[in-house]
CSV table of C-alpha atoms in Angstrom, one decimal:
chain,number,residue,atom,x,y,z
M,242,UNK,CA,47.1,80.8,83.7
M,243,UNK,CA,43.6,82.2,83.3
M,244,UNK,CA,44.0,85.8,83.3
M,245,UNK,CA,41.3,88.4,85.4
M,246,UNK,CA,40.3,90.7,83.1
M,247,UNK,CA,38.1,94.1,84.3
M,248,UNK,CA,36.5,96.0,81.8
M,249,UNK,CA,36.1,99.3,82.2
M,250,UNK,CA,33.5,101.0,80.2
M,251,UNK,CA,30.4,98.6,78.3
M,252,UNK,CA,30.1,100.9,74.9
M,253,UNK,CA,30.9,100.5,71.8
M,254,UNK,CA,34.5,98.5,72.4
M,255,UNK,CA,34.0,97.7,75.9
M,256,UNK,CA,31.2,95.1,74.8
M,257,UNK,CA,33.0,93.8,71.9
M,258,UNK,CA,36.0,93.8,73.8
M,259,UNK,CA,34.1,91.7,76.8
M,260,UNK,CA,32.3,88.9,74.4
M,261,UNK,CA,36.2,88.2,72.8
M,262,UNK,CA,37.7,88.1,76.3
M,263,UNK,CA,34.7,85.6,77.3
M,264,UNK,CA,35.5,83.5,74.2
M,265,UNK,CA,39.1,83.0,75.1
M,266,UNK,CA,40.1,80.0,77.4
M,267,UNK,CA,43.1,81.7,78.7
M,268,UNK,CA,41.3,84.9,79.9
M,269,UNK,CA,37.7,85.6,81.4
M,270,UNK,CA,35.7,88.8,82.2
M,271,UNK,CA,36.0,89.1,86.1
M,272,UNK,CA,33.0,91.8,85.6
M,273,UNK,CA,32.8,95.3,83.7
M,274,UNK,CA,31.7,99.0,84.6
M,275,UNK,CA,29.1,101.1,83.6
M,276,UNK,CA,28.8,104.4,85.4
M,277,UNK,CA,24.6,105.0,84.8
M,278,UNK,CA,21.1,102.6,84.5
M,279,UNK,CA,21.9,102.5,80.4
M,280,UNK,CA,20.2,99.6,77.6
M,281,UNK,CA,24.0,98.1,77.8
M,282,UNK,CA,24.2,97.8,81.7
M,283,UNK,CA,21.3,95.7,81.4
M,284,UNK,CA,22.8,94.3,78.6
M,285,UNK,CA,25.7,93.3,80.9
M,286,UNK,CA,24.0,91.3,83.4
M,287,UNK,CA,21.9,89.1,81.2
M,288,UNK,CA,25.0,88.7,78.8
M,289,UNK,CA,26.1,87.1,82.6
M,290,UNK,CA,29.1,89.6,83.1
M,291,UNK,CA,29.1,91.4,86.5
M,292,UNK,CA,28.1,95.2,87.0
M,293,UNK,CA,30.7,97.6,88.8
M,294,UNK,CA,30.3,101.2,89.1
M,295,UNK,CA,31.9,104.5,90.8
M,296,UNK,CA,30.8,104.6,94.3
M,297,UNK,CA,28.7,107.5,93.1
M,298,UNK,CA,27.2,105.9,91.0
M,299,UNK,CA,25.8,102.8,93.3
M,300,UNK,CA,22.9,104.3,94.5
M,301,UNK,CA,21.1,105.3,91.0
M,302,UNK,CA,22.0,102.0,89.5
M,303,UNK,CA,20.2,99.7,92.2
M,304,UNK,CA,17.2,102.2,91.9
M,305,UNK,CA,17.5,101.5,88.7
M,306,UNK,CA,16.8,98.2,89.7
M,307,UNK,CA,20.3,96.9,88.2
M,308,UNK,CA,22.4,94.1,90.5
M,309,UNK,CA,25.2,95.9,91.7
M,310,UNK,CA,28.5,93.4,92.4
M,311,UNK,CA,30.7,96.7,93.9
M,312,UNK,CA,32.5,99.6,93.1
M,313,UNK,CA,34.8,100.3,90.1
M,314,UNK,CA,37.8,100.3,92.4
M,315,UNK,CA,36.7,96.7,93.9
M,316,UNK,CA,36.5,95.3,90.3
M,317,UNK,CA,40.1,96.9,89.4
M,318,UNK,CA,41.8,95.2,92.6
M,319,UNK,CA,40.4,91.9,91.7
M,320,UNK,CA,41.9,92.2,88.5
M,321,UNK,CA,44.6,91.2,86.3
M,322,UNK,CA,44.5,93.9,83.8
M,323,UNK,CA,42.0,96.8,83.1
M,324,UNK,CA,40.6,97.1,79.5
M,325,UNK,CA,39.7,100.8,79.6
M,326,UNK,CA,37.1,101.9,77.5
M,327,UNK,CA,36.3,104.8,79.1
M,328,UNK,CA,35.4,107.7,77.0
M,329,UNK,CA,38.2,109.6,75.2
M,330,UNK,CA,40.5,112.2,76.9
M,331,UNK,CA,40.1,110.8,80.8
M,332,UNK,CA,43.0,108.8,79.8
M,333,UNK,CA,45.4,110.7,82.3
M,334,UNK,CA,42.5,110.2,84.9
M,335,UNK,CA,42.2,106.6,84.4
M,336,UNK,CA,45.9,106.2,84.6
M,337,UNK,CA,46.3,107.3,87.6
M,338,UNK,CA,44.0,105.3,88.9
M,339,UNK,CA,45.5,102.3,87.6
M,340,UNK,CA,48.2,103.0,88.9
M,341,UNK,CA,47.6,103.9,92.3
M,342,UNK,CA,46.1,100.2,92.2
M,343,UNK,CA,48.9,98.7,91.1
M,344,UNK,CA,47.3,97.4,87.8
M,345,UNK,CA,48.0,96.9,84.2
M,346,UNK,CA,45.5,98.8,81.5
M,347,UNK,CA,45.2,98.5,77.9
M,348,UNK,CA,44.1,102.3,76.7
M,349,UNK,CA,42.7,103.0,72.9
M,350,UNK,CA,42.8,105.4,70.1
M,351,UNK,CA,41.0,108.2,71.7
M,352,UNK,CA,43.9,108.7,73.8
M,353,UNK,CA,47.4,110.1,72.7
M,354,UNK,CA,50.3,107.8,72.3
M,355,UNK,CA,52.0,109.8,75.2
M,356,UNK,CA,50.1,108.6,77.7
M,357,UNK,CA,51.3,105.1,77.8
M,358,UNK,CA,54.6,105.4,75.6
M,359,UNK,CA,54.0,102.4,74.0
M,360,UNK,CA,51.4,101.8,71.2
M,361,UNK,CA,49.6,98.1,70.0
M,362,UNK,CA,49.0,96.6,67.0
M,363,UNK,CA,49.8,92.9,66.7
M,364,UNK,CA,50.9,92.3,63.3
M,365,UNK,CA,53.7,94.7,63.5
M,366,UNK,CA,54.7,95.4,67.1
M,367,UNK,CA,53.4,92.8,69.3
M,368,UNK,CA,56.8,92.5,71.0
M,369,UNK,CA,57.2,95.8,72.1
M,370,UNK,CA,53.9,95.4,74.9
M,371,UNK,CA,56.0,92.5,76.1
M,372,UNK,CA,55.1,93.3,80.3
M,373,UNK,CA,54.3,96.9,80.0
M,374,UNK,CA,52.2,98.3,82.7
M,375,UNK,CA,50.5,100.8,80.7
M,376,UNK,CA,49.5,100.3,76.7
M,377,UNK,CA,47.3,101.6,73.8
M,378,UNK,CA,45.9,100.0,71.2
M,379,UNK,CA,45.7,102.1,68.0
M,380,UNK,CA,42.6,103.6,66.8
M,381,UNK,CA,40.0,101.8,64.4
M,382,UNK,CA,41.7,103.5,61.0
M,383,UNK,CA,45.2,103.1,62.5
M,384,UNK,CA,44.5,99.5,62.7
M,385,UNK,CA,43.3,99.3,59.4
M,386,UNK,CA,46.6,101.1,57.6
M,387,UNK,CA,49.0,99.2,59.6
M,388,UNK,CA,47.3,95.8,58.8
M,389,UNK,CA,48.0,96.4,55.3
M,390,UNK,CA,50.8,98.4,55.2
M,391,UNK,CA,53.2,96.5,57.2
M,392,UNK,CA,53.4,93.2,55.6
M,393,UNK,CA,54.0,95.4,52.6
M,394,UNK,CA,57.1,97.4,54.7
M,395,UNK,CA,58.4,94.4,55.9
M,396,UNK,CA,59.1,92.9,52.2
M,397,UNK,CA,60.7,96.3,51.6
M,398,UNK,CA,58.2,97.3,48.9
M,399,UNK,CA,57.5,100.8,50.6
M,400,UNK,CA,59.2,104.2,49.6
M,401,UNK,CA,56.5,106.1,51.3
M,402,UNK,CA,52.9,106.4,51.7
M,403,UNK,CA,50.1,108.5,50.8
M,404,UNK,CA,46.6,107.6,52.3
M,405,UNK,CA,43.1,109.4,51.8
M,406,UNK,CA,40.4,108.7,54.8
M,407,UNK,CA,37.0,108.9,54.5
M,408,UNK,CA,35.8,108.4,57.5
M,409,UNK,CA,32.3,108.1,58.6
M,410,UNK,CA,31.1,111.0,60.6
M,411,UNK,CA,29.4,108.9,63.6
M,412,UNK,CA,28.9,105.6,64.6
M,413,UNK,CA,25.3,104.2,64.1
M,414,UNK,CA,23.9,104.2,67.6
M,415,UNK,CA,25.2,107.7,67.9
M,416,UNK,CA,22.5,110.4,67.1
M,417,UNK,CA,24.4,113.4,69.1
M,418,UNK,CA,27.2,113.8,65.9
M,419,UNK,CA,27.6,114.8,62.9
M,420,UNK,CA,28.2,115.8,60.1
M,421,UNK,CA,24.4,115.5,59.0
M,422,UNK,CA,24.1,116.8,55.2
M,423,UNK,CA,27.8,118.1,54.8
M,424,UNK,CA,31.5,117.0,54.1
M,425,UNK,CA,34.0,118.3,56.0
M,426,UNK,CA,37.7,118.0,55.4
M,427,UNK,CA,40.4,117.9,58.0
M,428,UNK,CA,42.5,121.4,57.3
M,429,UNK,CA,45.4,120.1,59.1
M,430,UNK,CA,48.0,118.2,56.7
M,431,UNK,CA,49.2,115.7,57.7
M,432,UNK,CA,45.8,114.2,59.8
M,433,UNK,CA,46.8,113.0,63.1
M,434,UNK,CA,46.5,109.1,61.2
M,435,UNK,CA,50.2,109.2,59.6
M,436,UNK,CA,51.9,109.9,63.1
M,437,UNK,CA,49.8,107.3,64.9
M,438,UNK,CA,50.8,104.7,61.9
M,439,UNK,CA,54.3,105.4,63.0
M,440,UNK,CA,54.2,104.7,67.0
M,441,UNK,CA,53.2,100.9,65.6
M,442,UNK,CA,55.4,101.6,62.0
M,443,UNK,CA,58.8,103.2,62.9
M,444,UNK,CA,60.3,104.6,61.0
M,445,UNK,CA,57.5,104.4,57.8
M,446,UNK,CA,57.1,107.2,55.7
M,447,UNK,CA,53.9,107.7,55.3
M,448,UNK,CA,51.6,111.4,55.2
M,449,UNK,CA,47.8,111.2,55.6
M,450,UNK,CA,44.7,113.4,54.6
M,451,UNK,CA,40.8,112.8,56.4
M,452,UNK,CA,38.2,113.8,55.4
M,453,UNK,CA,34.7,112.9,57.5
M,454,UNK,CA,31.0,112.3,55.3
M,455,UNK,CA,27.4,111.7,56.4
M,456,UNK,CA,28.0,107.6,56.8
M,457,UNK,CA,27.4,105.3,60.1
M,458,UNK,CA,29.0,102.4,58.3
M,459,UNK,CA,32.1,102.3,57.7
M,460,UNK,CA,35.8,104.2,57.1
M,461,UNK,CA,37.2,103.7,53.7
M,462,UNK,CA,40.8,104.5,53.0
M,463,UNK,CA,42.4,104.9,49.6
M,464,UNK,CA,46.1,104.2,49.7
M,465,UNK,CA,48.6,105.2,47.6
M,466,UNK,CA,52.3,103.6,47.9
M,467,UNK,CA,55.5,105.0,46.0
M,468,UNK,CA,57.2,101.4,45.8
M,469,UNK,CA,60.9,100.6,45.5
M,470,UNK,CA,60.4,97.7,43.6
M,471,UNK,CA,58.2,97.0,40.3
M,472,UNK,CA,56.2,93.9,41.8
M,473,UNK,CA,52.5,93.2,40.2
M,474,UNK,CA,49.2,93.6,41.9
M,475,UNK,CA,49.4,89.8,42.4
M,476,UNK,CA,52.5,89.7,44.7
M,477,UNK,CA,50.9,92.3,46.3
M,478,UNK,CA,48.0,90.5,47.1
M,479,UNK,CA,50.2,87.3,47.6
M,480,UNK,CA,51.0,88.9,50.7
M,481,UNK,CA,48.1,89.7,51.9
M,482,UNK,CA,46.5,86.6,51.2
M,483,UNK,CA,48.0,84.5,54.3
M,484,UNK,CA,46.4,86.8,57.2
M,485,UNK,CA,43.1,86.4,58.3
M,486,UNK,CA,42.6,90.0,59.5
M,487,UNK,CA,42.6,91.0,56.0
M,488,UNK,CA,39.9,90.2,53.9
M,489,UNK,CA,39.9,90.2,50.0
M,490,UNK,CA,36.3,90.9,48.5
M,491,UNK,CA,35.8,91.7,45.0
M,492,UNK,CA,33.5,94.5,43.7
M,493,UNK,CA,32.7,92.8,40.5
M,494,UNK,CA,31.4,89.8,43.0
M,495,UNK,CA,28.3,91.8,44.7
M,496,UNK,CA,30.3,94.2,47.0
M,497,UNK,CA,31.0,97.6,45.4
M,498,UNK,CA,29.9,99.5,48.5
M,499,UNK,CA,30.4,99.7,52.3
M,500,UNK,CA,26.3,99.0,51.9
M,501,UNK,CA,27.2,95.9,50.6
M,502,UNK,CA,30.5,94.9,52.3
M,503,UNK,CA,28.1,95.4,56.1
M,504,UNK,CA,25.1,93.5,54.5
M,505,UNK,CA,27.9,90.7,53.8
M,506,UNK,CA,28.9,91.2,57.7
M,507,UNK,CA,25.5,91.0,58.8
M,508,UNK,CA,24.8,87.7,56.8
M,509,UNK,CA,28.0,86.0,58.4
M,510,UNK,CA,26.2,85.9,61.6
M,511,UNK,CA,28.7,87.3,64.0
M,512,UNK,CA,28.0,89.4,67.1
M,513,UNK,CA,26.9,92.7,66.9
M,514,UNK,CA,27.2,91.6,63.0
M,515,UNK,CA,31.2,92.8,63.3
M,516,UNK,CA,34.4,92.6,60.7
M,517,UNK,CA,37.0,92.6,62.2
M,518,UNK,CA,38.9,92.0,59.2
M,519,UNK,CA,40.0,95.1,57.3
M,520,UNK,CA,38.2,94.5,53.1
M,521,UNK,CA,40.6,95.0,50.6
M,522,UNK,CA,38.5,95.2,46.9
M,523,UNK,CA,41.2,92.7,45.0
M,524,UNK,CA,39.7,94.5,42.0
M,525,UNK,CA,41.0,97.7,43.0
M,526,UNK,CA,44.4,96.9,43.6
M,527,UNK,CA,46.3,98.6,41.0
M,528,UNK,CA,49.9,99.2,40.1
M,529,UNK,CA,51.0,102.1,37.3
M,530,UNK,CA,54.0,104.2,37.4
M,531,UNK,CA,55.4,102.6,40.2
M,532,UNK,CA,52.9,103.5,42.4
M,533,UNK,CA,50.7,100.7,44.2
M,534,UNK,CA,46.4,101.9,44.4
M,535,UNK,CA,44.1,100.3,46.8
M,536,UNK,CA,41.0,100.8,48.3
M,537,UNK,CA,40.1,99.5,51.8
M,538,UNK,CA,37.1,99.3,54.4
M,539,UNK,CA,37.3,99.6,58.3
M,540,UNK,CA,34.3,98.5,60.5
M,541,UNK,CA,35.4,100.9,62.9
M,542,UNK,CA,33.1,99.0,65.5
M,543,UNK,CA,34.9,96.1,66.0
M,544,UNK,CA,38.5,95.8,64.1
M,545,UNK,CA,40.4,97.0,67.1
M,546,UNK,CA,39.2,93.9,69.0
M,547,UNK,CA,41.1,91.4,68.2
M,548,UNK,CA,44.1,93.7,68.8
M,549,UNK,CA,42.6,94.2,72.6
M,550,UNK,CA,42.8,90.4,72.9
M,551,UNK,CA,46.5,89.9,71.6
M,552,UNK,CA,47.8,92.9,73.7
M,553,UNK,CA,46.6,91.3,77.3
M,554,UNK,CA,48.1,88.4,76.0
M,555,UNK,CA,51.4,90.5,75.2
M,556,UNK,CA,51.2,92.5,78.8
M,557,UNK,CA,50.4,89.9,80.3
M,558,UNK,CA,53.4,87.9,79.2
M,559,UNK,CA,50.9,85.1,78.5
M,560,UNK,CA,52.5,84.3,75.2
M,561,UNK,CA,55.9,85.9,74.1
M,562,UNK,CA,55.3,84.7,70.1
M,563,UNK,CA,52.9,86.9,68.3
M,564,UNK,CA,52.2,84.6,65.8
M,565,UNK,CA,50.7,82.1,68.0
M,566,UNK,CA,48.5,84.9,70.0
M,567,UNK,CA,47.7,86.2,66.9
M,568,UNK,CA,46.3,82.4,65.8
M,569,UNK,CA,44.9,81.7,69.5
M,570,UNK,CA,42.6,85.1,69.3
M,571,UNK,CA,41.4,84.1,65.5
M,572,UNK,CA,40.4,80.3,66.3
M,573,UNK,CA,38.6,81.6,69.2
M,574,UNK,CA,36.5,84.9,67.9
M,575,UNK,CA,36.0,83.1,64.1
M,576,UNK,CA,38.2,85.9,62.5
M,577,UNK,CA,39.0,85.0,59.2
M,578,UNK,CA,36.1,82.6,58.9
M,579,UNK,CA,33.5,83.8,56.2
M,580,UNK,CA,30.4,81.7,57.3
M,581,UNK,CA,29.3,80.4,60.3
């Protein structure tokens, strides 16, 4: 089976999101939607991906001078599943189209777990998107914790959680947002990132605290875990070691920056220079008092695309066994691979 895949929305995830799909041999891009005459829907048609949009939006895109192939509805009904990358909080909108079509959509972390039910992240649920119509994939710092956390949960290390997110304030093609020259904390304890861990983590007990700084980068996220059992910072990192999405750097090594960690991104020669790996400093994993320390980085660009990948896999009944998705999507996007 080669599955149809629309894409709906060519920003920031829907053109990551596109390229992985295209590098699958399972799954191609059946064509993607753009809704005005932007950089990226030219973008689209010379990356050879077909151009849908709204029906009002036909006549300023061919003006434009931009190939039209159809309307966003066309493209849906062609499809086997909808990637929605729509702008945040159209979710319900966007549903209900999807629905009214009769298709299956993968959502992400702009939209609340209720609108689905049912929330991704393909180390630690994969399962539970098993033929779902309707399905989000966990935001870009959501991701990142559960990566990390879970292998550690499922050894029954964790007694709970305490995480600290820096998060950058925009991403770097954004010049509409800020914060510019300020840092501003989130004044609601817990931040909306514990909950969202648990819709992927049951039953985890884990509390979170953001705060957002004048960075395009990257997040970084300083964990702290209450363990039950006295293990070293080596069995810690023992478990980390087998999985490709996380990837152990060393600040002592060159990289004891987000500056640095991007610069190595950008030298592996990957599209859009992206990590989809979440970078664990192995120098800054620490355990005193019981308590487990580490430090983390999330391109928040790109590690939610692999995820996108495994989850039409998992809707799409394609492959019941997460492991082997999991290896399928890696072989075929390079994850885990340092140089190319």
């Amino acid at each position: 089976m080669t599955a149809k895949i629309a894409i709906n929305g060519y920003g920031t995830i829907g053109k990551r999101v596109a390229l992985a799909v295209k590098a699958q041999k399972d799954m191609k891009v059946v064509g993607v939607v753009k809704t005005r005459p932007t950089f990226e829907a030219w973008t689209a048609v010379e990356n050879g991906f077909k151009l849908y949009t709204p029906s009002k939006s036909v006549a300023a895109m061919e003006e434009a001078g931009l190939a039209v192939a159809g309307t966003q509805e066309e493209l849906i009904e062609e499809a086997d599943l909808v990637v929605d990358a729509t702008p945040g909080k159209i979710g319900d909108e966007m549903a209900a189209l999807y629905r009214s079509l009769g298709k299956k959509a993968i959502f992400q972390g702009g939209e609340e777990h209720e609108l689905c039910g049912t929330s991704f992240n393909a180390y630690s649920n994969y399962s539970e998107a098993l033929g779902k119509d309707l399905v989000r994939v966990v935001s870009c710092n959501t991701t990142g914790l559960a990566r990390t956390l879970y292998p550690l949960w499922e050894a029954g290390y964790v007694r709970g959680v305490l995480a600290t997110m820096v998060r950058r304030a925009a991403d770097p093609g954004d010049s509409k947002k800020g914060p510019i020259n300020a840092i501003e904390p989130s004044l609601k304890v817990p931040s909306h990132h514990g909950p969202d861990v648990q819709t992927v983590i049951p039953g985890l007990p884990i509390s979170t605290v953001a705060v957002k700084v004048p960075t395009t980068l990257m997040h970084l996220h300083s964990v702290a875990v209450e363990l039950k059992k006295n293990v070293k910072p080596e069995t810690i990192i023992d478990r980390w070691s087998p999985l490709r999405r996380i990837m152990l750097i060393d600040g002592s090594k060159g990289l004891p920056s987000t500056a640095q960690v991007m610069e190595m991104a950008r030298d592996m020669g990957r599209p859009f220079s992206d990590l989809w790996e979440i970078a664990v400093w192995r120098d800054g994993v620490h355990v005193k008092d019981g308590v487990l320390y580490y430090f983390q980085a999330v391109h928040q660009e790109s590690d939610v695309i692999p995820e996108n990948v495994d989850c039409i896999r998992a809707m799409l009944q394609m492959e019941t066994d997460p492991q082997r998705s999991i290896d399928e999507t890696d072989r075929r996007m390079g994850v885990g691979v340092r140089r190319r």
